Amino acid sequence: MNSGMSFLLSSLLFFVNFPAQAQMGLEGVSSGRYEVRKPLSRKPAQAEPIEDGEEKKTVAVTPRAIPSTELPPASSEKEVLPSEKVLTPPTEVQEPTLSEQAESLFSNKAEKIYDFYREQTHPDDVRNNRVELDLMPVIAYVDSQSNYSYRDYHSFFNAIKVRSNIWFTPLIGVSGQMLFSFAADVDSVQADSSRVPAKYENLDLGVNFRKFFGVSRKSSSLEFSVLYSDNKMTTPSDNTSRARLTSHGLGLGLKSRIPISLNYAWMVGGTLFPRLQHSEGETGIDINSGSAEESIRIGVDLGGEWKFTRFSQMTWNLGVSAERNVFDGTAQLTDPDTGHKPSNVSVTNSLYMFSLGYRWGY
């Protein structure tokens, strides 16, 4: 009886306390104290070779989780492929044009022109010179060929040539050149082959316009000139073999400067005088070849320039020019070689010059 009552009371107490015990068990599970977690998977460490002969070592690298805040935002715009990108070409620096520089001579824009060259060109660039002075010793040879012996002669002489350039802007300037001979003479028409003293004086004045193909010191340039030339050969007033000759007129010049390095440049050019005024002056006799009908001169120059700085250069030049004079009518004097007066006299006067000189610039 007693044992039956004890079992009955124990069973009753179990059912009374079961809900509370079940709730405590669930709370333990939900709190995580009894949660079963999976082990973290780790990537196997990779061995990296050591180049210095040491053993290979394994360095374990633990991957780091990237928070969502560090991820780059998704772009809603379409990605532009490299082939679809439009490249903007670099802006080329343009030198002030010839017309702009000519306008600056009569306005207040000259300072802007000079500012451009101070900023864009090297300080040692020759176009920054305002004044240039050339001094050149010259060796010259004259070969005058004609069907009239009074105009047929040869001459070899030394001379000095002085040239000056004044640049109002780097592209516009004026120039003057003078040549004086020393101890020159020509052969006479006398049978004894005597010599007649002579003096050569050449004057060339020009208005010059330049064009540079770039702003670097190695940029080539082209120079165009409007020229006035006055060439004279003077002989003694009492000689009876040669006349005093003068040719003058307007012409055009073209010269190209082609640098091949910072220290050397080739110079190539030429001149053309399509219509010259030619005259023969009276000396001991009146040598008149006829009425001057036509005179033309053409010249070619080849040279070079050794540039030490823009303030000093050494130059060389080989020049050849030919002037042709054509006369109408009959010559006034009888030709000593033929014994008669020639008609339609023509003269081709060739001048060959070699010079080696020095240029100062400022």
Coordinates of C-alpha atoms in Angstrom, one line a residue:
M1 CA 0.0 0.0 0.0
N2 CA 2.7 2.4 1.0
S3 CA 4.8 1.5 -2.1
G4 CA 1.7 2.1 -4.4
M5 CA 1.1 5.5 -2.9
S6 CA 4.7 6.5 -3.3
F7 CA 4.6 5.6 -7.1
L8 CA 1.4 7.5 -7.5
L9 CA 2.8 10.6 -5.9
S10 CA 6.1 10.5 -7.9
S11 CA 4.1 10.2 -11.2
L12 CA 2.0 13.1 -10.3
L13 CA 5.0 15.3 -9.5
F14 CA 6.6 14.4 -12.9
F15 CA 3.6 15.6 -14.9
V16 CA 3.3 18.7 -12.8
N17 CA 7.0 19.7 -13.4
F18 CA 7.4 18.5 -17.0
P19 CA 6.4 21.8 -18.8
A20 CA 8.9 23.8 -16.8
Q21 CA 11.8 21.4 -17.5
A22 CA 10.9 21.3 -21.2
Q23 CA 10.9 25.1 -21.4
M24 CA 14.3 25.2 -19.8
G25 CA 15.7 22.7 -22.3
L26 CA 14.4 24.7 -25.3
E27 CA 15.9 27.9 -23.9
G28 CA 19.3 26.3 -23.7
V29 CA 19.1 25.2 -27.3
S30 CA 17.9 28.6 -28.5
S31 CA 20.6 30.5 -26.6
G32 CA 23.3 28.6 -28.5
R33 CA 24.8 26.9 -25.6
Y34 CA 24.0 23.5 -27.1
E35 CA 24.3 24.5 -30.8
V36 CA 26.5 22.2 -32.9
R37 CA 28.8 24.3 -35.3
K38 CA 30.6 23.1 -38.4
P39 CA 34.4 23.5 -38.4
L40 CA 35.7 26.4 -40.6
S41 CA 37.2 25.2 -44.0
R42 CA 40.7 26.5 -44.6
K43 CA 42.6 26.5 -47.9
P44 CA 45.8 24.5 -47.7
A45 CA 48.8 26.6 -47.4
Q46 CA 50.9 27.0 -50.6
A47 CA 54.6 26.7 -50.6
E48 CA 56.6 29.5 -52.2
P49 CA 60.1 28.8 -53.6
I50 CA 63.0 30.7 -52.2
E51 CA 65.5 31.7 -54.9
D52 CA 68.6 32.0 -52.6
G53 CA 68.9 28.2 -52.1
E54 CA 66.8 28.1 -48.9
E55 CA 64.2 25.4 -48.2
K56 CA 60.6 26.0 -49.3
K57 CA 58.5 27.5 -46.6
T58 CA 54.8 27.4 -46.2
V59 CA 53.0 30.6 -45.3
A60 CA 49.5 30.3 -44.2
V61 CA 47.3 33.1 -45.3
T62 CA 44.0 33.5 -43.6
P63 CA 41.4 34.9 -46.0
R64 CA 39.7 38.1 -44.7
A65 CA 36.0 38.5 -45.1
I66 CA 35.2 41.7 -47.0
P67 CA 32.4 43.6 -45.4
S68 CA 29.6 44.7 -47.6
T69 CA 30.4 48.3 -47.0
E70 CA 33.8 47.9 -48.7
L71 CA 32.4 46.5 -52.0
P72 CA 32.4 49.0 -54.8
P73 CA 29.0 50.2 -55.8
A74 CA 27.5 48.8 -58.9
S75 CA 27.6 51.3 -61.7
S76 CA 24.5 51.8 -63.7
E77 CA 26.5 53.3 -66.7
K78 CA 27.8 51.2 -69.5
E79 CA 31.5 50.5 -69.4
V80 CA 33.4 52.2 -72.2
L81 CA 35.9 49.8 -73.9
P82 CA 39.4 51.2 -74.7
S83 CA 38.7 50.9 -78.4
E84 CA 35.6 53.1 -78.0
K85 CA 37.4 55.9 -76.2
V86 CA 37.9 59.1 -78.2
L87 CA 41.4 60.5 -77.7
T88 CA 41.8 64.3 -77.9
P89 CA 44.9 65.2 -79.9
P90 CA 47.4 67.6 -78.1
T91 CA 47.1 71.2 -79.0
E92 CA 49.9 72.3 -81.3
V93 CA 51.5 75.6 -80.4
Q94 CA 51.2 78.0 -83.4
E95 CA 53.7 80.6 -84.2
P96 CA 52.2 84.1 -84.8
T97 CA 51.6 84.4 -88.6
L98 CA 53.4 86.8 -90.9
S99 CA 50.3 89.0 -91.2
E100 CA 50.0 89.2 -87.4
Q101 CA 53.6 90.2 -87.0
A102 CA 53.3 92.8 -89.7
E103 CA 50.2 94.2 -87.9
S104 CA 52.1 94.3 -84.7
L105 CA 54.6 96.8 -86.2
F106 CA 51.8 99.4 -86.3
S107 CA 50.0 98.5 -83.1
N108 CA 50.5 97.7 -79.5
K109 CA 50.5 93.9 -80.1
A110 CA 54.3 93.8 -80.5
E111 CA 54.9 92.8 -76.9
K112 CA 52.6 89.8 -77.2
I113 CA 54.7 88.6 -80.2
Y114 CA 57.8 88.9 -78.1
D115 CA 56.2 87.1 -75.1
F116 CA 55.3 84.2 -77.4
Y117 CA 59.0 83.7 -78.4
R118 CA 60.2 84.2 -74.8
E119 CA 57.9 81.4 -73.6
Q120 CA 57.9 79.0 -76.5
T121 CA 61.4 79.1 -78.0
H122 CA 64.7 78.2 -76.4
P123 CA 66.8 81.2 -75.3
D124 CA 69.6 80.1 -77.7
D125 CA 67.3 80.1 -80.7
V126 CA 68.7 82.3 -83.5
R127 CA 65.3 83.9 -84.2
N128 CA 65.6 85.7 -80.9
N129 CA 68.3 87.9 -82.4
R130 CA 67.3 91.4 -83.3
V131 CA 70.6 92.4 -85.0
E132 CA 73.1 90.2 -86.9
L133 CA 76.4 91.3 -88.4
D134 CA 78.5 89.2 -90.8
L135 CA 82.1 89.8 -91.7
M136 CA 83.4 87.6 -94.6
P137 CA 86.7 87.6 -96.5
V138 CA 86.0 86.6 -100.1
I139 CA 88.0 85.1 -102.9
A140 CA 86.4 86.0 -106.3
Y141 CA 86.8 85.2 -110.0
V142 CA 85.1 87.0 -112.8
D143 CA 84.8 85.5 -116.3
S144 CA 83.3 87.9 -118.9
Q145 CA 82.7 86.3 -122.3
S146 CA 81.5 88.4 -125.3
N147 CA 81.7 88.6 -129.0
Y148 CA 83.2 92.1 -128.5
S149 CA 86.8 92.1 -127.2
Y150 CA 86.3 95.3 -125.1
R151 CA 83.9 93.2 -123.0
D152 CA 85.8 90.0 -123.0
Y153 CA 88.1 89.7 -120.0
H154 CA 89.0 87.7 -116.8
S155 CA 89.7 88.9 -113.3
F156 CA 90.8 87.3 -110.0
F157 CA 90.7 89.3 -106.8
N158 CA 90.2 89.3 -103.0
A159 CA 87.4 91.2 -101.3
I160 CA 85.7 91.8 -98.0
K161 CA 81.9 91.4 -97.6
V162 CA 79.9 93.0 -94.8
R163 CA 76.3 92.1 -94.2
S164 CA 73.8 93.2 -91.5
N165 CA 70.3 92.0 -90.7
I166 CA 67.9 94.0 -88.5
W167 CA 64.8 92.0 -87.4
F168 CA 61.8 94.1 -86.4
T169 CA 60.0 90.9 -85.5
P170 CA 61.4 87.3 -85.7
L171 CA 59.8 87.0 -89.2
I172 CA 60.2 90.5 -90.7
G173 CA 63.4 92.5 -91.2
V174 CA 65.7 94.4 -93.5
S175 CA 69.2 93.6 -94.6
G176 CA 72.2 95.3 -96.3
Q177 CA 75.3 93.8 -97.9
M178 CA 78.4 95.5 -99.3
L179 CA 81.4 94.0 -101.1
F180 CA 84.7 95.8 -101.7
S181 CA 87.5 94.4 -103.8
F182 CA 91.3 94.7 -103.0
A183 CA 94.0 95.1 -105.7
A184 CA 91.7 93.8 -108.4
D185 CA 92.6 94.2 -112.1
V186 CA 91.5 93.0 -115.5
D187 CA 93.4 92.1 -118.7
S188 CA 93.7 94.7 -121.3
V189 CA 93.1 94.5 -125.1
Q190 CA 96.7 95.5 -125.7
A191 CA 99.0 93.1 -127.4
D192 CA 101.5 93.2 -124.5
S193 CA 98.8 91.6 -122.2
S194 CA 99.1 94.3 -119.6
R195 CA 96.7 94.6 -116.7
V196 CA 94.2 97.4 -116.0
P197 CA 93.4 98.2 -112.4
A198 CA 89.8 97.7 -111.4
K199 CA 87.6 98.1 -108.4
Y200 CA 84.5 96.1 -107.7
E201 CA 81.7 97.5 -105.5
N202 CA 78.5 95.5 -104.9
L203 CA 75.6 96.7 -102.8
D204 CA 72.5 94.7 -102.0
L205 CA 69.5 95.9 -99.9
G206 CA 66.6 93.7 -99.0
V207 CA 63.3 93.4 -97.1
N208 CA 63.1 89.9 -95.7
F209 CA 60.3 87.7 -94.6
R210 CA 60.9 84.4 -92.8
K211 CA 58.8 81.3 -92.1
F212 CA 59.9 78.7 -89.4
F213 CA 58.5 75.2 -89.5
G214 CA 58.2 74.7 -85.8
V215 CA 59.4 76.3 -82.5
S216 CA 62.4 74.2 -81.8
R217 CA 66.0 75.2 -82.4
K218 CA 66.2 72.5 -85.1
S219 CA 63.3 73.8 -87.1
S220 CA 63.9 74.6 -90.7
S221 CA 63.1 78.0 -92.1
L222 CA 62.5 79.7 -95.4
E223 CA 63.4 83.3 -96.1
F224 CA 61.9 85.4 -98.9
S225 CA 63.5 88.7 -99.9
V226 CA 62.7 91.7 -102.1
L227 CA 66.1 93.0 -103.2
Y228 CA 67.7 96.0 -104.7
S229 CA 71.2 95.5 -106.3
D230 CA 73.8 97.9 -107.5
N231 CA 77.0 96.4 -108.9
K232 CA 79.9 98.4 -110.3
M233 CA 83.2 97.8 -111.8
T234 CA 85.4 101.0 -111.9
T235 CA 88.5 101.4 -114.0
P236 CA 90.9 104.4 -114.4
S237 CA 89.4 107.3 -116.3
D238 CA 92.4 107.4 -118.7
N239 CA 92.5 103.7 -119.7
T240 CA 91.8 102.8 -123.3
S241 CA 90.9 99.1 -122.8
R242 CA 87.9 98.7 -120.4
A243 CA 84.7 100.6 -119.7
R244 CA 83.2 101.4 -116.4
L245 CA 80.3 99.1 -115.9
T246 CA 77.1 99.5 -113.8
S247 CA 74.1 97.2 -113.3
H248 CA 71.2 98.0 -110.9
G249 CA 67.7 96.9 -110.4
L250 CA 65.1 95.0 -108.4
G251 CA 65.0 91.3 -107.8
L252 CA 63.8 88.4 -105.6
G253 CA 65.8 86.2 -103.2
L254 CA 65.0 82.8 -101.6
K255 CA 67.0 81.1 -98.9
S256 CA 66.5 78.0 -96.8
R257 CA 68.1 77.2 -93.5
I258 CA 68.1 73.5 -92.8
P259 CA 69.6 72.5 -89.3
I260 CA 70.9 68.9 -89.1
S261 CA 71.9 69.3 -85.4
L262 CA 71.9 72.0 -82.8
N263 CA 75.4 73.1 -83.9
Y264 CA 75.2 73.0 -87.7
A265 CA 72.8 74.0 -90.5
W266 CA 72.9 74.0 -94.3
M267 CA 72.1 77.2 -96.2
V268 CA 70.7 77.0 -99.7
G269 CA 69.4 79.9 -101.7
G270 CA 69.3 81.8 -104.9
T271 CA 68.5 85.2 -106.4
L272 CA 66.8 86.4 -109.6
F273 CA 66.9 89.9 -111.1
P274 CA 64.7 89.7 -114.2
R275 CA 65.3 93.2 -115.5
L276 CA 68.4 95.2 -114.7
Q277 CA 69.5 98.6 -115.9
H278 CA 73.0 98.2 -117.5
S279 CA 75.3 100.9 -118.7
E280 CA 78.9 101.4 -119.9
G281 CA 80.7 104.5 -118.6
E282 CA 83.2 106.5 -120.7
T283 CA 86.9 106.3 -119.8
G284 CA 89.9 107.2 -122.0
I285 CA 87.8 106.1 -125.0
D286 CA 84.0 105.8 -125.4
I287 CA 83.4 102.0 -125.4
N288 CA 79.8 101.7 -126.5
S289 CA 78.5 98.2 -127.3
G290 CA 75.2 99.5 -128.6
S291 CA 71.8 100.2 -127.0
A292 CA 71.2 98.2 -123.9
E293 CA 68.3 95.9 -124.8
E294 CA 68.0 93.4 -122.0
S295 CA 69.9 92.5 -118.9
I296 CA 69.1 89.7 -116.4
R297 CA 71.0 88.1 -113.5
I298 CA 70.5 84.8 -111.7
G299 CA 72.5 83.4 -108.7
V300 CA 72.8 80.3 -106.6
D301 CA 74.3 80.0 -103.2
L302 CA 75.3 77.0 -101.1
G303 CA 76.7 77.3 -97.6
G304 CA 76.7 76.3 -94.0
E305 CA 76.7 77.6 -90.5
W306 CA 78.5 76.4 -87.4
K307 CA 76.5 77.6 -84.4
F308 CA 78.4 78.1 -81.1
T309 CA 75.6 80.2 -79.5
R310 CA 72.9 82.4 -81.0
F311 CA 75.3 85.3 -80.4
S312 CA 78.2 83.8 -82.5
Q313 CA 78.3 81.6 -85.6
M314 CA 80.9 80.8 -88.2
T315 CA 79.7 80.7 -91.8
W316 CA 80.9 79.6 -95.3
N317 CA 79.4 80.2 -98.7
L318 CA 80.0 79.3 -102.3
G319 CA 78.1 81.5 -104.7
V320 CA 77.8 81.6 -108.4
S321 CA 76.0 84.3 -110.4
A322 CA 75.7 85.0 -114.1
E323 CA 74.6 88.3 -115.7
R324 CA 73.7 88.5 -119.3
N325 CA 73.7 91.8 -121.2
V326 CA 72.2 92.0 -124.7
F327 CA 72.7 95.1 -126.9
D328 CA 70.9 96.3 -130.0
G329 CA 72.6 98.0 -132.9
T330 CA 76.3 98.3 -133.8
A331 CA 79.2 98.9 -131.5
Q332 CA 80.8 102.3 -131.7
L333 CA 84.4 101.2 -131.8
T334 CA 86.1 98.8 -134.1
D335 CA 87.1 95.6 -132.4
P336 CA 90.9 95.3 -132.2
D337 CA 90.8 91.5 -132.7
T338 CA 88.5 91.4 -135.7
G339 CA 88.9 94.8 -137.3
H340 CA 85.2 95.6 -137.7
K341 CA 82.4 96.8 -135.6
P342 CA 80.2 93.9 -134.2
S343 CA 76.4 94.1 -134.2
N344 CA 74.1 92.8 -131.5
V345 CA 76.8 92.4 -128.9
S346 CA 76.1 90.0 -126.1
V347 CA 78.0 89.6 -122.8
T348 CA 77.8 86.8 -120.2
N349 CA 79.5 87.9 -117.0
S350 CA 80.0 85.1 -114.5
L351 CA 81.1 85.7 -110.9
Y352 CA 82.4 82.9 -108.6
M353 CA 82.8 83.7 -104.9
F354 CA 83.9 81.7 -101.9
S355 CA 83.7 83.2 -98.4
L356 CA 84.5 82.2 -94.9
G357 CA 83.2 84.5 -92.2
Y358 CA 81.9 85.2 -88.7
R359 CA 78.5 86.4 -87.5
W360 CA 77.7 88.3 -84.3
G361 CA 74.1 88.2 -83.1
Y362 CA 72.2 90.1 -80.5

